[in-house]
Short mmCIF file of C-alpha atoms and ligand atoms in Angstrom, two decimals:
data_model
loop_
_atom_site.label_atom_id
_atom_site.label_comp_id
_atom_site.label_asym_id
_atom_site.label_seq_id
_atom_site.Cartn_x
_atom_site.Cartn_y
_atom_site.Cartn_z
CA MET A 1 41.77 -94.93 86.31
CA SER A 2 43.51 -96.27 83.08
CA ALA A 3 43.01 -94.39 80.02
CA ARG A 4 41.87 -96.33 77.04
CA LEU A 5 43.83 -95.54 73.96
CA GLU A 6 42.61 -96.66 70.78
CA CYS A 7 43.63 -96.34 66.86
CA GLN A 8 40.31 -96.36 64.16
CA GLN A 9 39.98 -95.48 60.58
CA GLY A 10 37.53 -92.43 60.38
CA ASP A 11 37.03 -88.72 59.95
CA ILE A 12 38.04 -86.43 62.61
CA ALA A 13 35.10 -84.09 62.06
CA ASN A 14 32.79 -87.06 62.45
CA GLN A 15 33.52 -88.12 66.25
CA PRO A 16 30.43 -87.28 68.10
CA ASP A 17 31.07 -89.65 71.28
CA ILE A 18 34.45 -87.56 71.87
CA ASP A 19 34.34 -84.53 74.00
CA VAL A 20 37.43 -82.54 72.03
CA VAL A 21 38.85 -83.28 68.57
CA VAL A 22 42.46 -82.12 67.50
CA ASN A 23 43.05 -79.69 64.64
CA ALA A 24 46.03 -79.98 62.72
CA ALA A 25 46.37 -76.36 62.18
CA ASN A 26 48.42 -73.70 60.27
CA ALA A 27 49.98 -71.00 62.17
CA GLN A 28 47.15 -68.41 61.24
CA LEU A 29 44.62 -70.99 62.63
CA ARG A 30 42.88 -70.50 59.15
CA THR A 31 41.02 -73.34 57.20
CA GLY A 32 43.26 -75.03 54.92
CA GLY A 33 43.57 -78.71 53.26
CA GLY A 34 43.38 -82.02 54.82
CA VAL A 35 42.00 -81.99 58.61
CA ALA A 36 41.81 -77.97 58.77
CA GLY A 37 39.69 -77.98 55.97
CA ALA A 38 37.54 -80.93 57.00
CA LEU A 39 37.18 -79.20 60.82
CA HIS A 40 36.29 -75.83 59.71
CA ARG A 41 34.00 -76.84 56.97
CA ALA A 42 31.94 -78.95 59.81
CA ALA A 43 32.20 -76.23 62.24
CA GLY A 44 31.27 -73.48 60.27
CA PRO A 45 32.72 -69.98 59.61
CA GLU A 46 32.27 -68.86 63.45
CA LEU A 47 35.52 -71.38 64.35
CA GLU A 48 37.75 -69.16 61.95
CA ARG A 49 36.32 -65.80 63.77
CA ALA A 50 37.22 -67.49 67.07
CA CYS A 51 40.33 -68.73 66.34
CA ARG A 52 41.26 -65.05 65.14
CA PRO A 53 42.51 -63.45 68.37
CA LEU A 54 44.54 -66.54 69.28
CA ALA A 55 46.64 -66.50 66.19
CA PRO A 56 49.34 -67.10 65.20
CA ILE A 57 50.79 -70.33 67.12
CA ALA A 58 54.14 -71.59 67.16
CA PRO A 59 55.18 -75.28 66.34
CA GLY A 60 54.20 -77.44 69.54
CA GLN A 61 51.79 -75.27 70.74
CA ALA A 62 48.32 -75.88 71.38
CA VAL A 63 45.09 -73.60 71.94
CA ILE A 64 41.46 -74.40 72.57
CA THR A 65 38.14 -72.71 71.07
CA GLU A 66 34.49 -74.03 71.06
CA ALA A 67 33.60 -76.51 68.03
CA PHE A 68 30.16 -74.36 67.02
CA GLY A 69 28.72 -76.85 64.20
CA LEU A 70 31.03 -80.04 65.08
CA PRO A 71 29.44 -82.61 67.58
CA ASN A 72 32.00 -82.04 70.13
CA ARG A 73 32.20 -79.44 73.05
CA HIS A 74 35.75 -78.13 71.95
CA VAL A 75 38.40 -78.11 69.30
CA ILE A 76 42.03 -78.22 70.14
CA HIS A 77 44.30 -76.43 67.40
CA CYS A 78 47.95 -77.35 67.21
CA LEU A 79 50.88 -76.44 64.89
CA GLY A 80 52.84 -79.54 64.24
CA PRO A 81 56.24 -79.15 62.80
CA VAL A 82 57.05 -79.01 58.92
CA TYR A 83 58.97 -82.33 58.49
CA GLY A 84 62.57 -81.35 57.62
CA HIS A 85 62.14 -77.70 58.45
CA ASP A 86 60.94 -77.08 61.99
CA ARG A 87 63.72 -78.35 64.36
CA PRO A 88 63.88 -80.56 66.72
CA GLU A 89 60.92 -82.10 64.87
CA ALA A 90 60.20 -85.21 67.26
CA GLU A 91 60.40 -82.90 69.81
CA LEU A 92 58.01 -80.00 68.53
CA LEU A 93 55.53 -82.88 67.57
CA ALA A 94 55.72 -84.77 71.25
CA ASP A 95 54.90 -81.03 72.55
CA CYS A 96 51.74 -80.60 70.46
CA TYR A 97 50.33 -84.11 71.94
CA ARG A 98 51.56 -83.24 75.43
CA ASN A 99 50.27 -79.65 75.46
CA ALA A 100 46.97 -80.95 73.88
CA LEU A 101 46.20 -83.47 76.61
CA GLU A 102 47.17 -81.19 79.37
CA LEU A 103 44.99 -78.27 77.88
CA ALA A 104 42.19 -81.07 77.62
CA GLU A 105 42.82 -81.88 81.23
CA ARG A 106 42.60 -78.46 82.53
CA HIS A 107 39.13 -77.99 80.76
CA GLY A 108 38.03 -81.10 82.21
CA LEU A 109 37.44 -82.84 79.02
CA ALA A 110 37.23 -87.01 79.49
CA SER A 111 37.95 -87.62 75.87
CA ILE A 112 39.93 -86.68 72.86
CA ALA A 113 40.53 -87.59 69.41
CA PHE A 114 43.61 -86.63 67.44
CA PRO A 115 44.66 -87.14 63.91
CA ALA A 116 47.84 -87.78 62.76
CA LEU A 117 49.68 -84.48 63.36
CA SER A 118 52.37 -83.32 60.83
CA ALA A 119 52.02 -86.60 58.92
CA GLY A 120 50.24 -84.81 55.63
CA ALA A 121 50.84 -81.64 54.17
CA PHE A 122 53.64 -80.85 56.75
CA GLY A 123 55.64 -84.25 55.56
CA TYR A 124 56.33 -86.12 58.57
CA PRO A 125 57.09 -89.95 57.71
CA LEU A 126 53.91 -91.66 59.28
CA ALA A 127 55.52 -94.57 60.83
CA GLU A 128 57.68 -92.04 62.78
CA ALA A 129 54.80 -89.61 63.46
CA ALA A 130 52.94 -92.83 64.82
CA ARG A 131 55.85 -93.82 67.11
CA VAL A 132 56.26 -90.32 68.56
CA ALA A 133 52.52 -89.92 68.74
CA LEU A 134 51.68 -92.77 71.01
CA THR A 135 54.82 -92.78 73.14
CA THR A 136 54.16 -89.19 73.89
CA VAL A 137 50.47 -89.78 74.81
CA GLN A 138 51.34 -93.20 76.85
CA GLU A 139 54.00 -90.74 78.64
CA THR A 140 51.36 -87.92 79.53
CA LEU A 141 48.59 -89.96 80.49
CA PRO A 142 49.66 -90.72 83.92
CA ARG A 143 49.49 -86.87 84.48
CA CYS A 144 46.09 -86.26 83.13
CA PRO A 145 43.64 -88.36 85.72
CA GLY A 146 40.52 -86.87 84.05
CA ILE A 147 41.27 -88.35 80.59
CA GLU A 148 39.25 -91.30 79.86
CA ARG A 149 39.57 -91.85 76.61
CA VAL A 150 42.34 -91.09 73.77
CA ARG A 151 41.48 -92.06 70.09
CA PHE A 152 43.63 -91.65 67.17
CA VAL A 153 41.56 -91.38 64.00
CA LEU A 154 43.30 -92.20 60.77
CA PHE A 155 41.80 -91.60 57.45
CA ASP A 156 42.59 -94.76 55.76
CA ALA A 157 42.76 -98.33 56.78
CA GLY A 158 46.87 -98.65 56.08
CA SER A 159 47.53 -95.94 58.39
CA ALA A 160 44.86 -97.27 61.22
CA THR A 161 46.74 -100.55 60.87
CA LEU A 162 50.16 -98.82 61.35
CA PHE A 163 48.93 -96.81 64.59
CA GLN A 164 47.34 -99.97 65.88
CA ASP A 165 50.59 -102.28 65.29
CA THR A 166 52.71 -99.24 66.80
CA LEU A 167 50.82 -99.19 69.74
CA GLU A 168 50.68 -103.13 70.07
CA SER A 169 54.76 -102.85 70.13
CA LEU A 170 54.92 -100.25 72.75
CA ASP A 171 52.74 -102.43 75.21
N1 AR6 O 201 40.15 -87.04 59.29
C1 AR6 O 201 41.37 -87.84 59.85
N2 AR6 O 201 42.35 -87.57 59.46
C2 AR6 O 201 42.50 -86.74 58.35
C3 AR6 O 201 41.60 -86.13 57.57
C4 AR6 O 201 40.49 -85.91 58.31
N3 AR6 O 201 39.00 -85.61 57.79
N4 AR6 O 201 42.06 -85.23 56.67
C5 AR6 O 201 43.33 -85.96 56.50
N5 AR6 O 201 43.62 -86.47 57.32
P1 AR6 O 201 47.14 -82.83 57.30
P2 AR6 O 201 49.61 -81.59 58.71
C6 AR6 O 201 44.90 -86.89 57.96
O1 AR6 O 201 47.71 -82.25 55.90
O2 AR6 O 201 50.80 -82.49 58.17
C7 AR6 O 201 46.48 -78.27 56.18
O3 AR6 O 201 46.21 -77.59 55.41
C8 AR6 O 201 46.09 -87.01 56.48
O4 AR6 O 201 45.93 -88.15 55.64
O5 AR6 O 201 45.72 -82.27 57.80
O6 AR6 O 201 49.74 -81.30 60.21
C9 AR6 O 201 46.70 -76.83 57.32
O7 AR6 O 201 46.16 -75.92 57.04
C10 AR6 O 201 47.30 -87.16 57.33
O8 AR6 O 201 47.93 -88.33 57.76
O9 AR6 O 201 48.12 -81.72 58.58
C11 AR6 O 201 47.97 -76.80 57.66
O10 AR6 O 201 48.73 -75.78 56.80
C12 AR6 O 201 46.93 -86.23 58.63
O11 AR6 O 201 45.59 -86.34 58.83
C13 AR6 O 201 48.79 -77.85 57.13
O12 AR6 O 201 47.84 -78.69 56.29
C14 AR6 O 201 47.25 -85.11 58.86
O13 AR6 O 201 47.54 -84.30 57.42
C15 AR6 O 201 48.87 -78.94 58.46
O14 AR6 O 201 49.59 -79.97 57.78
#
């Protein structure tokens, strides 16, 4: 089965047709700005409570919780590298996508949505982040036969176009 890989503009906290959404987390798995703020706000305070025993996590790591008030079954929390600080940053960013996909596969989840991990507060240049994200997902999907759909959700139209163009350049 070939997994469908798509790039869309949107809000990661509003993906009701997706089994698991990925959080651009902090090490303590607390709420924050950007993606973490949007997901924790929509999920409610139970999400932080569920995260507490799983923290702290290291760059590249992924952990899974229930999704509470979100319209999804689960949330996978990934700590991306801080650009220019956590090295080797491309490998750590790739680890996030690989670990998240393998975790979703182990939990029998058929669809997963990612934001552009590390490309906000953590400062990863978007074009480089897109290349690492898309190549890693393409390389990992053959080992995840249960995953039928992978969606990248980008907050603004320019970022969505960049991801789509990068995806087409890899084909
Ligand atoms: N839906 C989709 N994408 C979004 C959304 C949203 N609702 N909000 C922001 N983005 P960031 P990071 C985009 O900063 O760089 C947090 O405060 C955003 O434009 O959320 O991994 C945590 O607590 C950018 O392109 O994640 C951590 O401390 C991308 O998502 C830290 O920031 C990622 O931006 C994590 O930083």
